[in-house]
Structures are given as structure tokens and as C-alpha cells.
PDB file of C-alpha atoms in Angstrom:
ATOM      1  CA  MET A  80      -8.898 -11.260 -60.269  1.00 39.00           C
ATOM      2  CA  ARG A  81     -11.129 -12.503 -57.447  1.00 43.00           C
ATOM      3  CA  LYS A  82      -8.025 -13.229 -55.340  1.00 41.00           C
ATOM      4  CA  TYR A  83      -6.676  -9.731 -56.060  1.00 38.00           C
ATOM      5  CA  LEU A  84      -9.940  -8.046 -55.021  1.00 37.00           C
ATOM      6  CA  LEU A  85     -10.009 -10.069 -51.811  1.00 39.00           C
ATOM      7  CA  LEU A  86      -6.462  -8.982 -50.908  1.00 38.00           C
ATOM      8  CA  LEU A  87      -7.291  -5.365 -51.748  1.00 35.00           C
ATOM      9  CA  SER A  88     -10.401  -5.489 -49.535  1.00 38.00           C
ATOM     10  CA  VAL A  89      -8.374  -6.791 -46.604  1.00 33.00           C
ATOM     11  CA  ALA A  90      -5.786  -4.042 -47.125  1.00 34.00           C
ATOM     12  CA  LEU A  91      -8.418  -1.318 -47.188  1.00 31.00           C
ATOM     13  CA  LEU A  92      -9.981  -2.641 -43.986  1.00 32.00           C
ATOM     14  CA  THR A  93      -6.777  -3.052 -42.031  1.00 31.00           C
ATOM     15  CA  VAL A  94      -4.504  -0.182 -43.038  1.00 31.00           C
ATOM     16  CA  PRO A  95      -6.770   2.740 -42.033  1.00 33.00           C
ATOM     17  CA  ALA A  96      -7.530   1.147 -38.645  1.00 35.00           C
ATOM     18  CA  PHE A  97      -3.820   0.647 -37.973  1.00 29.00           C
ATOM     19  CA  SER A  98      -3.033   4.228 -39.024  1.00 32.00           C
ATOM     20  CA  GLN A  99      -5.699   5.733 -36.789  1.00 36.00           C
ATOM     21  CA  THR A 100      -4.566   3.734 -33.790  1.00 36.00           C
ATOM     22  CA  SER A 101      -0.869   4.494 -34.195  1.00 37.00           C
ATOM     23  CA  ALA A 102      -1.376   8.187 -34.991  1.00 49.00           C
ATOM     24  CA  LYS A 103      -3.551   8.975 -31.987  1.00 65.00           C
ATOM     25  CA  LYS A 104      -1.448  10.495 -29.214  1.00 75.00           C
ATOM     26  CA  PRO A 105      -2.578   9.707 -25.655  1.00 92.00           C
ATOM     27  CA  LEU A 106      -4.189  12.648 -23.862  1.00 97.00           C
ATOM     28  CA  LYS A 107      -3.682  12.071 -20.148  1.00 98.00           C
ATOM     29  CA  ILE A 108      -4.973  14.624 -17.645  1.00 98.00           C
ATOM     30  CA  PHE A 109      -4.103  14.676 -13.933  1.00 98.00           C
ATOM     31  CA  ILE A 110      -6.597  16.406 -11.594  1.00 98.00           C
ATOM     32  CA  ALA A 111      -5.352  17.277  -8.080  1.00 98.00           C
ATOM     33  CA  VAL A 112      -8.198  18.134  -5.682  1.00 98.00           C
ATOM     34  CA  ASP A 113      -8.186  20.097  -2.409  1.00 97.00           C
ATOM     35  CA  SER A 114     -11.096  20.697  -0.038  1.00 96.00           C
ATOM     36  CA  GLU A 115     -10.896  24.455   0.615  1.00 96.00           C
ATOM     37  CA  GLY A 116     -11.492  25.796  -2.884  1.00 97.00           C
ATOM     38  CA  PRO A 117     -14.560  23.954  -4.249  1.00 98.00           C
ATOM     39  CA  SER A 118     -17.848  25.660  -5.100  1.00 98.00           C
ATOM     40  CA  GLY A 119     -19.795  26.849  -2.069  1.00 98.00           C
ATOM     41  CA  VAL A 120     -17.140  25.945   0.532  1.00 97.00           C
ATOM     42  CA  VAL A 121     -16.254  28.600   3.143  1.00 97.00           C
ATOM     43  CA  THR A 122     -15.122  26.509   6.116  1.00 96.00           C
ATOM     44  CA  TYR A 123     -12.589  23.784   6.932  1.00 94.00           C
ATOM     45  CA  TRP A 124     -14.976  20.819   6.751  1.00 93.00           C
ATOM     46  CA  GLY A 125     -12.592  18.314   5.147  1.00 88.00           C
ATOM     47  CA  HIS A 126     -10.388  17.925   8.231  1.00 85.00           C
ATOM     48  CA  ASP A 127     -13.096  16.365  10.392  1.00 88.00           C
ATOM     49  CA  TYR A 128     -15.506  13.579   9.427  1.00 88.00           C
ATOM     50  CA  GLU A 129     -17.784  14.657  12.294  1.00 90.00           C
ATOM     51  CA  HIS A 130     -17.998  18.247  11.080  1.00 91.00           C
ATOM     52  CA  GLY A 131     -21.617  19.306  10.698  1.00 92.00           C
ATOM     53  CA  LEU A 132     -21.042  20.298   7.072  1.00 92.00           C
ATOM     54  CA  TYR A 133     -18.962  17.276   6.074  1.00 94.00           C
ATOM     55  CA  ALA A 134     -21.688  15.627   3.966  1.00 95.00           C
ATOM     56  CA  GLU A 135     -22.551  18.895   2.239  1.00 96.00           C
ATOM     57  CA  GLY A 136     -18.898  19.747   1.645  1.00 95.00           C
ATOM     58  CA  GLN A 137     -18.257  16.344   0.115  1.00 96.00           C
ATOM     59  CA  GLN A 138     -21.229  16.777  -2.232  1.00 97.00           C
ATOM     60  CA  LEU A 139     -19.972  20.209  -3.296  1.00 98.00           C
ATOM     61  CA  LEU A 140     -16.484  18.843  -3.916  1.00 98.00           C
ATOM     62  CA  MET A 141     -17.773  15.843  -5.877  1.00 98.00           C
ATOM     63  CA  SER A 142     -19.885  18.129  -8.074  1.00 98.00           C
ATOM     64  CA  ASP A 143     -16.747  20.059  -9.070  1.00 98.00           C
ATOM     65  CA  VAL A 144     -14.690  16.888  -9.561  1.00 98.00           C
ATOM     66  CA  ASN A 145     -17.243  15.194 -11.783  1.00 98.00           C
ATOM     67  CA  ALA A 146     -17.698  18.391 -13.784  1.00 98.00           C
ATOM     68  CA  ALA A 147     -13.945  18.434 -14.432  1.00 98.00           C
ATOM     69  CA  VAL A 148     -13.932  14.760 -15.416  1.00 98.00           C
ATOM     70  CA  GLU A 149     -16.797  15.425 -17.830  1.00 98.00           C
ATOM     71  CA  GLY A 150     -14.800  18.265 -19.355  1.00 98.00           C
ATOM     72  CA  CYS A 151     -11.843  15.927 -19.837  1.00 98.00           C
ATOM     73  CA  GLN A 152     -14.106  13.411 -21.574  1.00 98.00           C
ATOM     74  CA  ARG A 153     -15.535  16.056 -23.899  1.00 98.00           C
ATOM     75  CA  ALA A 154     -12.000  17.226 -24.687  1.00 98.00           C
ATOM     76  CA  GLY A 155     -11.029  13.724 -25.784  1.00 97.00           C
ATOM     77  CA  ALA A 156      -8.903  12.614 -22.830  1.00 98.00           C
ATOM     78  CA  THR A 157      -7.711   9.025 -23.139  1.00 97.00           C
ATOM     79  CA  GLU A 158      -6.890   8.758 -19.421  1.00 98.00           C
ATOM     80  CA  ILE A 159      -8.109  10.828 -16.462  1.00 98.00           C
ATOM     81  CA  VAL A 160      -6.503  10.503 -13.033  1.00 98.00           C
ATOM     82  CA  VAL A 161      -8.014  12.217  -9.980  1.00 98.00           C
ATOM     83  CA  SER A 162      -5.804  12.647  -6.906  1.00 97.00           C
ATOM     84  CA  ASP A 163      -7.454  13.161  -3.502  1.00 96.00           C
ATOM     85  CA  ASP A 164      -5.146  15.758  -1.929  1.00 94.00           C
ATOM     86  CA  THR A 165      -7.561  16.816   0.807  1.00 92.00           C
ATOM     87  CA  ALA A 166      -6.605  16.830   4.494  1.00 86.00           C
ATOM     88  CA  LYS A 167      -7.057  13.085   4.991  1.00 85.00           C
ATOM     89  CA  SER A 168      -6.968  12.049   1.330  1.00 91.00           C
ATOM     90  CA  LEU A 169     -10.161  10.040   1.775  1.00 93.00           C
ATOM     91  CA  THR A 170     -12.705  12.690   0.837  1.00 95.00           C
ATOM     92  CA  ILE A 171     -13.408  11.846  -2.793  1.00 96.00           C
ATOM     93  CA  SER A 172     -15.934   9.010  -2.895  1.00 94.00           C
ATOM     94  CA  PRO A 173     -15.270   6.209  -5.394  1.00 97.00           C
ATOM     95  CA  LEU A 174     -18.997   5.477  -5.195  1.00 97.00           C
ATOM     96  CA  THR A 175     -19.970   8.802  -6.745  1.00 97.00           C
ATOM     97  CA  LEU A 176     -16.882   9.580  -8.846  1.00 98.00           C
ATOM     98  CA  ASN A 177     -17.434   9.518 -12.596  1.00 98.00           C
ATOM     99  CA  PRO A 178     -16.235   6.010 -13.555  1.00 98.00           C
ATOM    100  CA  ALA A 179     -14.253   7.431 -16.474  1.00 98.00           C
ATOM    101  CA  ALA A 180     -11.604   8.538 -13.940  1.00 98.00           C
ATOM    102  CA  LEU A 181      -9.018   6.615 -11.970  1.00 98.00           C
ATOM    103  CA  LEU A 182      -8.685   7.688  -8.319  1.00 98.00           C
ATOM    104  CA  ILE A 183      -5.585   8.069  -6.134  1.00 96.00           C
ATOM    105  CA  ARG A 184      -6.487   8.242  -2.436  1.00 94.00           C
ATOM    106  CA  GLY A 185      -5.057   7.498   1.005  1.00 91.00           C
ATOM    107  CA  ARG A 186      -2.107   8.831   2.984  1.00 83.00           C
ATOM    108  CA  ALA A 187       1.454   7.567   2.660  1.00 76.00           C
ATOM    109  CA  ARG A 188       2.996   6.690   6.026  1.00 68.00           C
ATOM    110  CA  GLU A 189       6.547   7.164   4.856  1.00 65.00           C
ATOM    111  CA  LYS A 190       7.919  10.609   4.126  1.00 60.00           C
ATOM    112  CA  ARG A 191       6.045  11.748   1.041  1.00 60.00           C
ATOM    113  CA  LEU A 192       6.972  13.509  -2.123  1.00 63.00           C
ATOM    114  CA  PRO A 193       5.803  17.119  -1.968  1.00 69.00           C
ATOM    115  CA  ASN A 194       2.772  16.698  -4.261  1.00 83.00           C
ATOM    116  CA  LEU A 195       1.375  14.967  -7.342  1.00 92.00           C
ATOM    117  CA  HIS A 196       2.004  11.312  -6.539  1.00 91.00           C
ATOM    118  CA  GLY A 197       1.410   9.310  -9.707  1.00 93.00           C
ATOM    119  CA  LEU A 198       2.286  12.078 -12.133  1.00 96.00           C
ATOM    120  CA  ASP A 199       4.951  11.408 -14.749  1.00 96.00           C
ATOM    121  CA  GLU A 200       6.146  12.623 -18.142  1.00 97.00           C
ATOM    122  CA  THR A 201       3.368  10.799 -20.009  1.00 97.00           C
ATOM    123  CA  PHE A 202       0.700  13.260 -18.827  1.00 98.00           C
ATOM    124  CA  SER A 203      -0.370  16.178 -20.999  1.00 98.00           C
ATOM    125  CA  GLY A 204      -1.645  18.566 -18.337  1.00 98.00           C
ATOM    126  CA  VAL A 205      -2.443  19.097 -14.661  1.00 98.00           C
ATOM    127  CA  ILE A 206      -5.642  20.657 -13.322  1.00 98.00           C
ATOM    128  CA  LEU A 207      -5.660  22.076  -9.772  1.00 98.00           C
ATOM    129  CA  LEU A 208      -9.249  21.825  -8.585  1.00 98.00           C
ATOM    130  CA  GLY A 209     -10.525  23.426  -5.386  1.00 98.00           C
ATOM    131  CA  THR A 210      -7.280  25.295  -4.784  1.00 98.00           C
ATOM    132  CA  HIS A 211      -6.830  28.071  -2.202  1.00 97.00           C
ATOM    133  CA  ALA A 212      -4.708  31.215  -2.011  1.00 98.00           C
ATOM    134  CA  ARG A 213      -1.472  31.346  -0.029  1.00 97.00           C
ATOM    135  CA  GLU A 214      -1.176  32.332   3.625  1.00 96.00           C
ATOM    136  CA  GLY A 215      -1.695  36.034   4.268  1.00 95.00           C
ATOM    137  CA  THR A 216      -3.878  36.715   1.212  1.00 97.00           C
ATOM    138  CA  PRO A 217      -6.428  39.221   2.577  1.00 96.00           C
ATOM    139  CA  ASP A 218      -9.107  38.511  -0.032  1.00 97.00           C
ATOM    140  CA  GLY A 219      -8.650  34.732  -0.128  1.00 98.00           C
ATOM    141  CA  VAL A 220     -11.221  32.207   1.082  1.00 98.00           C
ATOM    142  CA  LEU A 221      -9.520  29.948   3.682  1.00 97.00           C
ATOM    143  CA  ALA A 222      -6.122  31.244   2.547  1.00 97.00           C
ATOM    144  CA  HIS A 223      -3.230  29.267   4.038  1.00 96.00           C
ATOM    145  CA  THR A 224      -0.056  27.453   3.129  1.00 95.00           C
ATOM    146  CA  LEU A 225       0.006  23.875   4.360  1.00 90.00           C
ATOM    147  CA  SER A 226      -0.968  24.565   7.970  1.00 85.00           C
ATOM    148  CA  GLY A 227      -4.725  24.724   7.382  1.00 74.00           C
ATOM    149  CA  VAL A 228      -6.896  25.069  10.479  1.00 80.00           C
ATOM    150  CA  SER A 229      -3.981  25.292  12.930  1.00 83.00           C
ATOM    151  CA  GLU A 230      -2.726  28.525  14.415  1.00 84.00           C
ATOM    152  CA  GLU A 231       0.688  28.051  12.796  1.00 89.00           C
ATOM    153  CA  HIS A 232       0.078  30.393   9.834  1.00 94.00           C
ATOM    154  CA  ARG A 233       3.197  29.157   8.059  1.00 96.00           C
ATOM    155  CA  ARG A 234       4.698  31.325   5.330  1.00 97.00           C
ATOM    156  CA  TYR A 235       7.125  29.964   2.746  1.00 97.00           C
ATOM    157  CA  TRP A 236       9.577  31.491   0.293  1.00 98.00           C
ATOM    158  CA  HIS A 237      11.426  29.809  -2.573  1.00 97.00           C
ATOM    159  CA  ASN A 238      14.500  31.696  -3.748  1.00 97.00           C
ATOM    160  CA  GLY A 239      13.230  34.850  -2.075  1.00 97.00           C
ATOM    161  CA  ARG A 240       9.711  34.761  -3.562  1.00 97.00           C
ATOM    162  CA  GLU A 241       6.759  34.001  -1.291  1.00 98.00           C
ATOM    163  CA  ILE A 242       4.889  30.909  -2.413  1.00 97.00           C
ATOM    164  CA  GLY A 243       1.750  28.928  -1.685  1.00 97.00           C
ATOM    165  CA  GLU A 244       0.758  25.321  -2.205  1.00 96.00           C
ATOM    166  CA  MET A 245      -0.128  26.062  -5.830  1.00 97.00           C
ATOM    167  CA  ASP A 246       3.482  27.025  -6.498  1.00 97.00           C
ATOM    168  CA  VAL A 247       4.778  23.666  -5.264  1.00 96.00           C
ATOM    169  CA  TYR A 248       2.282  21.790  -7.437  1.00 97.00           C
ATOM    170  CA  ALA A 249       3.419  23.791 -10.446  1.00 97.00           C
ATOM    171  CA  THR A 250       7.077  23.213  -9.546  1.00 97.00           C
ATOM    172  CA  VAL A 251       6.688  19.428  -9.322  1.00 96.00           C
ATOM    173  CA  ALA A 252       4.590  19.300 -12.512  1.00 97.00           C
ATOM    174  CA  GLY A 253       7.259  21.348 -14.266  1.00 97.00           C
ATOM    175  CA  HIS A 254       9.925  18.880 -13.145  1.00 96.00           C
ATOM    176  CA  TYR A 255       8.100  16.290 -15.267  1.00 97.00           C
ATOM    177  CA  GLY A 256       7.639  18.757 -18.129  1.00 98.00           C
ATOM    178  CA  VAL A 257       3.873  18.887 -17.579  1.00 98.00           C
ATOM    179  CA  PRO A 258       2.048  22.248 -17.534  1.00 98.00           C
ATOM    180  CA  VAL A 259      -0.639  23.257 -15.057  1.00 98.00           C
ATOM    181  CA  ILE A 260      -3.402  24.136 -17.499  1.00 98.00           C
ATOM    182  CA  MET A 261      -6.277  25.131 -15.207  1.00 98.00           C
ATOM    183  CA  VAL A 262      -6.947  26.294 -11.639  1.00 98.00           C
ATOM    184  CA  THR A 263     -10.269  26.642  -9.811  1.00 98.00           C
ATOM    185  CA  GLY A 264     -10.937  28.351  -6.487  1.00 98.00           C
ATOM    186  CA  CYS A 265     -11.793  31.805  -5.197  1.00 98.00           C
ATOM    187  CA  GLU A 266     -11.036  34.991  -7.159  1.00 98.00           C
ATOM    188  CA  ALA A 267      -7.804  35.573  -5.219  1.00 98.00           C
ATOM    189  CA  THR A 268      -6.598  32.050  -6.012  1.00 98.00           C
ATOM    190  CA  CYS A 269      -7.266  32.577  -9.709  1.00 98.00           C
ATOM    191  CA  ARG A 270      -5.421  35.889  -9.657  1.00 98.00           C
ATOM    192  CA  GLN A 271      -2.372  34.261  -8.058  1.00 98.00           C
ATOM    193  CA  ALA A 272      -2.515  31.452 -10.646  1.00 98.00           C
ATOM    194  CA  ARG A 273      -2.341  33.955 -13.504  1.00 98.00           C
ATOM    195  CA  GLU A 274       0.479  35.877 -11.803  1.00 98.00           C
ATOM    196  CA  LEU A 275       2.458  32.658 -11.412  1.00 98.00           C
ATOM    197  CA  LEU A 276       1.650  30.810 -14.629  1.00 97.00           C
ATOM    198  CA  GLY A 277       0.672  33.501 -17.122  1.00 96.00           C
ATOM    199  CA  ASP A 278      -2.506  34.705 -18.763  1.00 95.00           C
ATOM    200  CA  GLN A 279      -2.940  31.653 -20.988  1.00 96.00           C
ATOM    201  CA  ILE A 280      -3.827  29.435 -18.027  1.00 98.00           C
ATOM    202  CA  VAL A 281      -7.573  28.886 -17.637  1.00 98.00           C
ATOM    203  CA  THR A 282      -8.989  29.919 -14.262  1.00 98.00           C
ATOM    204  CA  VAL A 283     -12.511  29.382 -12.944  1.00 98.00           C
ATOM    205  CA  ALA A 284     -13.469  31.549  -9.957  1.00 98.00           C
ATOM    206  CA  VAL A 285     -16.332  29.909  -8.055  1.00 98.00           C
ATOM    207  CA  LYS A 286     -16.514  32.417  -5.141  1.00 98.00           C
ATOM    208  CA  LYS A 287     -15.361  35.848  -3.963  1.00 98.00           C
ATOM    209  CA  ALA A 288     -14.236  36.497  -0.399  1.00 97.00           C
ATOM    210  CA  PHE A 289     -15.491  39.136   2.000  1.00 96.00           C
ATOM    211  CA  ALA A 290     -13.334  37.549   4.724  1.00 95.00           C
ATOM    212  CA  GLN A 291     -11.483  34.284   5.300  1.00 95.00           C
ATOM    213  CA  GLU A 292     -14.680  32.361   6.047  1.00 96.00           C
ATOM    214  CA  ARG A 293     -17.300  34.518   4.362  1.00 97.00           C
ATOM    215  CA  ALA A 294     -17.815  34.826   0.631  1.00 98.00           C
ATOM    216  CA  VAL A 295     -20.365  35.238  -2.108  1.00 98.00           C
ATOM    217  CA  VAL A 296     -20.658  31.829  -3.761  1.00 98.00           C
ATOM    218  CA  ILE A 297     -22.085  30.689  -7.085  1.00 98.00           C
ATOM    219  CA  SER A 298     -24.523  27.789  -7.239  1.00 98.00           C
ATOM    220  CA  PRO A 299     -22.761  24.487  -7.947  1.00 98.00           C
ATOM    221  CA  LYS A 300     -25.328  23.896 -10.690  1.00 97.00           C
ATOM    222  CA  VAL A 301     -23.807  26.908 -12.432  1.00 98.00           C
ATOM    223  CA  THR A 302     -20.152  26.303 -11.568  1.00 98.00           C
ATOM    224  CA  ALA A 303     -20.354  22.707 -12.820  1.00 98.00           C
ATOM    225  CA  GLY A 304     -20.920  24.028 -16.329  1.00 98.00           C
ATOM    226  CA  MET A 305     -18.215  26.656 -15.855  1.00 98.00           C
ATOM    227  CA  ILE A 306     -15.715  23.990 -14.823  1.00 98.00           C
ATOM    228  CA  THR A 307     -16.619  21.609 -17.642  1.00 98.00           C
ATOM    229  CA  ARG A 308     -16.253  24.343 -20.244  1.00 98.00           C
ATOM    230  CA  GLY A 309     -13.072  25.568 -18.566  1.00 98.00           C
ATOM    231  CA  VAL A 310     -11.463  22.134 -18.868  1.00 98.00           C
ATOM    232  CA  GLN A 311     -12.327  21.969 -22.561  1.00 98.00           C
ATOM    233  CA  GLU A 312     -10.782  25.393 -23.100  1.00 98.00           C
ATOM    234  CA  ALA A 313      -7.692  24.457 -21.057  1.00 98.00           C
ATOM    235  CA  VAL A 314      -7.075  21.335 -23.136  1.00 98.00           C
ATOM    236  CA  ALA A 315      -7.488  23.377 -26.313  1.00 97.00           C
ATOM    237  CA  ARG A 316      -4.852  25.854 -25.068  1.00 96.00           C
ATOM    238  CA  MET A 317      -2.316  23.261 -23.908  1.00 93.00           C
ATOM    239  CA  GLY A 318       0.225  24.053 -26.590  1.00 91.00           C
ATOM    240  CA  LYS A 319       0.304  27.683 -25.448  1.00 94.00           C
ATOM    241  CA  ILE A 320       0.867  26.917 -21.735  1.00 96.00           C
ATOM    242  CA  PRO A 321       4.475  26.011 -20.934  1.00 96.00           C
ATOM    243  CA  PRO A 322       5.519  23.941 -17.914  1.00 98.00           C
ATOM    244  CA  TYR A 323       6.569  25.988 -14.879  1.00 98.00           C
ATOM    245  CA  ARG A 324      10.334  25.541 -14.580  1.00 96.00           C
ATOM    246  CA  VAL A 325      12.251  26.130 -11.353  1.00 96.00           C
ATOM    247  CA  PRO A 326      16.038  25.803 -11.372  1.00 95.00           C
ATOM    248  CA  VAL A 327      17.769  23.915  -8.577  1.00 96.00           C
ATOM    249  CA  PRO A 328      19.009  24.339  -5.962  1.00 97.00           C
ATOM    250  CA  VAL A 329      16.051  26.000  -4.247  1.00 97.00           C
ATOM    251  CA  LYS A 330      16.579  28.099  -1.137  1.00 98.00           C
ATOM    252  CA  VAL A 331      13.553  27.406   1.053  1.00 98.00           C
ATOM    253  CA  ARG A 332      12.554  29.757   3.869  1.00 98.00           C
ATOM    254  CA  LEU A 333       9.836  28.944   6.436  1.00 98.00           C
ATOM    255  CA  GLN A 334       8.542  31.467   8.963  1.00 98.00           C
ATOM    256  CA  PHE A 335       6.142  31.122  11.906  1.00 97.00           C
ATOM    257  CA  PRO A 336       4.327  33.941  13.709  1.00 96.00           C
ATOM    258  CA  THR A 337       5.868  33.063  17.114  1.00 96.00           C
ATOM    259  CA  LYS A 338       9.002  31.488  18.568  1.00 97.00           C
ATOM    260  CA  GLU A 339       6.904  28.898  20.409  1.00 97.00           C
ATOM    261  CA  LEU A 340       5.384  27.603  17.174  1.00 96.00           C
ATOM    262  CA  ALA A 341       8.824  27.483  15.546  1.00 97.00           C
ATOM    263  CA  ASP A 342      10.208  25.543  18.539  1.00 97.00           C
ATOM    264  CA  ARG A 343       7.411  23.009  18.325  1.00 96.00           C
ATOM    265  CA  HIS A 344       7.850  22.552  14.584  1.00 95.00           C
ATOM    266  CA  GLU A 345      11.602  22.029  14.882  1.00 97.00           C
ATOM    267  CA  ALA A 346      11.247  19.492  17.696  1.00 96.00           C
ATOM    268  CA  ASN A 347       8.646  17.534  15.716  1.00 93.00           C
ATOM    269  CA  ARG A 348      10.689  17.533  12.509  1.00 93.00           C
ATOM    270  CA  ARG A 349      13.944  16.456  14.157  1.00 94.00           C
ATOM    271  CA  LYS A 350      12.176  13.670  16.032  1.00 93.00           C
ATOM    272  CA  ARG A 351      10.504  12.271  12.908  1.00 89.00           C
ATOM    273  CA  TYR A 352      13.260  12.997  10.386  1.00 89.00           C
ATOM    274  CA  PRO A 353      16.807  12.989  11.826  1.00 90.00           C
ATOM    275  CA  ASP A 354      18.150  14.250   8.486  1.00 92.00           C
ATOM    276  CA  TRP A 355      15.794  17.263   8.382  1.00 95.00           C
ATOM    277  CA  PRO A 356      17.879  20.051   6.784  1.00 96.00           C
ATOM    278  CA  GLY A 357      16.268  23.107   8.397  1.00 97.00           C
ATOM    279  CA  VAL A 358      18.666  25.668   9.867  1.00 98.00           C
ATOM    280  CA  ARG A 359      17.355  28.198  12.399  1.00 98.00           C
ATOM    281  CA  VAL A 360      18.219  31.713  11.206  1.00 98.00           C
ATOM    282  CA  ASP A 361      16.206  33.595  13.835  1.00 97.00           C
ATOM    283  CA  GLU A 362      13.596  32.856  16.507  1.00 97.00           C
ATOM    284  CA  ARG A 363      10.783  32.266  14.018  1.00 98.00           C
ATOM    285  CA  THR A 364      12.515  31.306  10.767  1.00 98.00           C
ATOM    286  CA  PHE A 365      14.203  28.285   9.169  1.00 98.00           C
ATOM    287  CA  GLU A 366      16.101  27.969   5.914  1.00 98.00           C
ATOM    288  CA  ALA A 367      17.518  25.135   3.817  1.00 98.00           C
ATOM    289  CA  VAL A 368      18.969  24.598   0.343  1.00 98.00           C
ATOM    290  CA  ILE A 369      17.132  21.836  -1.540  1.00 96.00           C
ATOM    291  CA  HIS A 370      18.737  20.111  -4.515  1.00 96.00           C
ATOM    292  CA  SER A 371      15.781  18.109  -5.867  1.00 95.00           C
ATOM    293  CA  LEU A 372      12.312  19.270  -6.875  1.00 94.00           C
ATOM    294  CA  LEU A 373      10.960  15.948  -5.591  1.00 92.00           C
ATOM    295  CA  ASP A 374      12.380  16.494  -2.094  1.00 93.00           C
ATOM    296  CA  PRO A 375       9.622  16.694   0.562  1.00 90.00           C
ATOM    297  CA  ASN A 376      11.621  19.500   2.160  1.00 92.00           C
ATOM    298  CA  LEU A 377      10.280  21.925  -0.427  1.00 93.00           C
ATOM    299  CA  TYR A 378       7.924  22.218   2.547  1.00 91.00           C
ATOM    300  CA  LEU A 379      10.443  22.429   5.415  1.00 92.00           C
TER     301      LEU A 379
END
């Protein structure tokens, strides 16, 4: 009898622990961070370490990032990956990042994938933090598509629909079967996120534009709580948010405001990438047909 009770005790101790471990599905969240959309930001500080507002901008960005990481923790995430997708990819400080998160930083010297390096099918959701509206958005804070502070003002279309950087993130995430579950930025950015990804996506608007570099902003002490709660809500809604699927091939169209800018872009691309597929269709416009959603030429 004593031997039987001993064996039963061991079984009761070991079986539940094994069941809990094997039944728990990993909850991996990928957070991609840009420098134009964080709380309080109304200027292109992230492109220049000597910018007078660089230190302040970095603090504002880190407040949003850590608030998102905290939301992931509260939602039960088993792994949190933060990707520094700012201009130089060295803006997020490992010294002040919540240690619960892993950090991807630094620029690849070879031709890069379009976005989301490190993402794969094992992730449950993508959060786009500090995102901005696409080029030409009149009520967007620092609205642009890829070209940032330059005068290029690039505009892109995929299969005849004008897109921004958010669209490419969603496209690549969808390739892996991973939904974008939350977007933060200005009100215009959040509106475009809902138009693209549906009303179930969680959006957190941290500012409202009067002009490209003027906006009413909410205190980061307030938006931190908004972001943390938003992440928790986004994780809770994950089953209702499908991945964004784009069929291939994709017809990509890139347009510049002037012939001179288009000439310069073409010369640069053909010098760096002899196999660049862009075809000039008029003085300011290039087109190409892309057969992989991981092709860097989603941005011609």
C-alpha cells in the first residue's frame, strides 16, 4: 500500500505539470518601430544624431516601445521581439529597453528584404508602433513613403492601389500568415490602418495633425497607458484579425514629382543593383512586375 501511494503521489505531481507545459501555445509578438509616429514627435529627428531634439525624440520613442512591451507582458506573451526600423536602425536603446524584449537593430549592407527581418510563421501578431501615413496624406504628421526628409516625395502603387510603408509591412506579415494586430501613430495613420486592415484592428492615435510638422499631441504619460491597454486588447482580438493577403505577381508603380529626381533614382539603382527590374514608362514613373512578396523591389 505504501508503495502504491508513493507511485500515485509521483503521478499526481508530474502529470499536471507535463500537461500544462505541453498545452500552452507560444504567444510571440513582433513589434516594428519607426521614428515619425511616436507620441509627441512632429519632426524628423531620427535621421540625425546631432539633431537638437534627438535625445527628446529617443525618450519619446522609448516610452512608447516600453509601454507596448508591458502590454505584451500583461497579455501573456511568451516572446517579444522589437525591431528598430528607424532611419538608421540604431535608435532604440538596449540600455533602456524593457529587458523582457529581444531587440533587432542595425542596418544590413546587402540588399535587404522589404521589411520585418526576423519574422516567421511562429509569430502570433505584428504591432506597428510609431507608424506614419503615406505620402500625400494632407492630415498626416510627417506623411511620406520611404523617402522621408528628402525632396523626392515618392509615391507607390501596388496593383493599381496607392500604398504606404504600412501596406508593405502588412503584405510581408501576411506572406508568413501573421496578422498586423495594432497600429499607433497620428489620426490619419490610424484611419489608413482601418481602411487597409479592417475595423477589428486596434489603433492608438497619439496626435492629430494641423500640418505636416505641426500637431496637437497627447502627453506620453497618457499615451503610455493607451498603448499598453491597446496591446492587451489587440492580443485579445487576434482570432478576429486575419492576415493581410496579397496575391502575386504584384505590379509595382513608383512615381517622382520631377524628371530630374526620377533620373537620379534610376542611375543610383542601376549602379547598385544591375538586375534592378524598373522599367521607365514616362519621365517620372517606373513600373515592374514582382513575383515574390519578399523581394526588396516591392519598393522599386
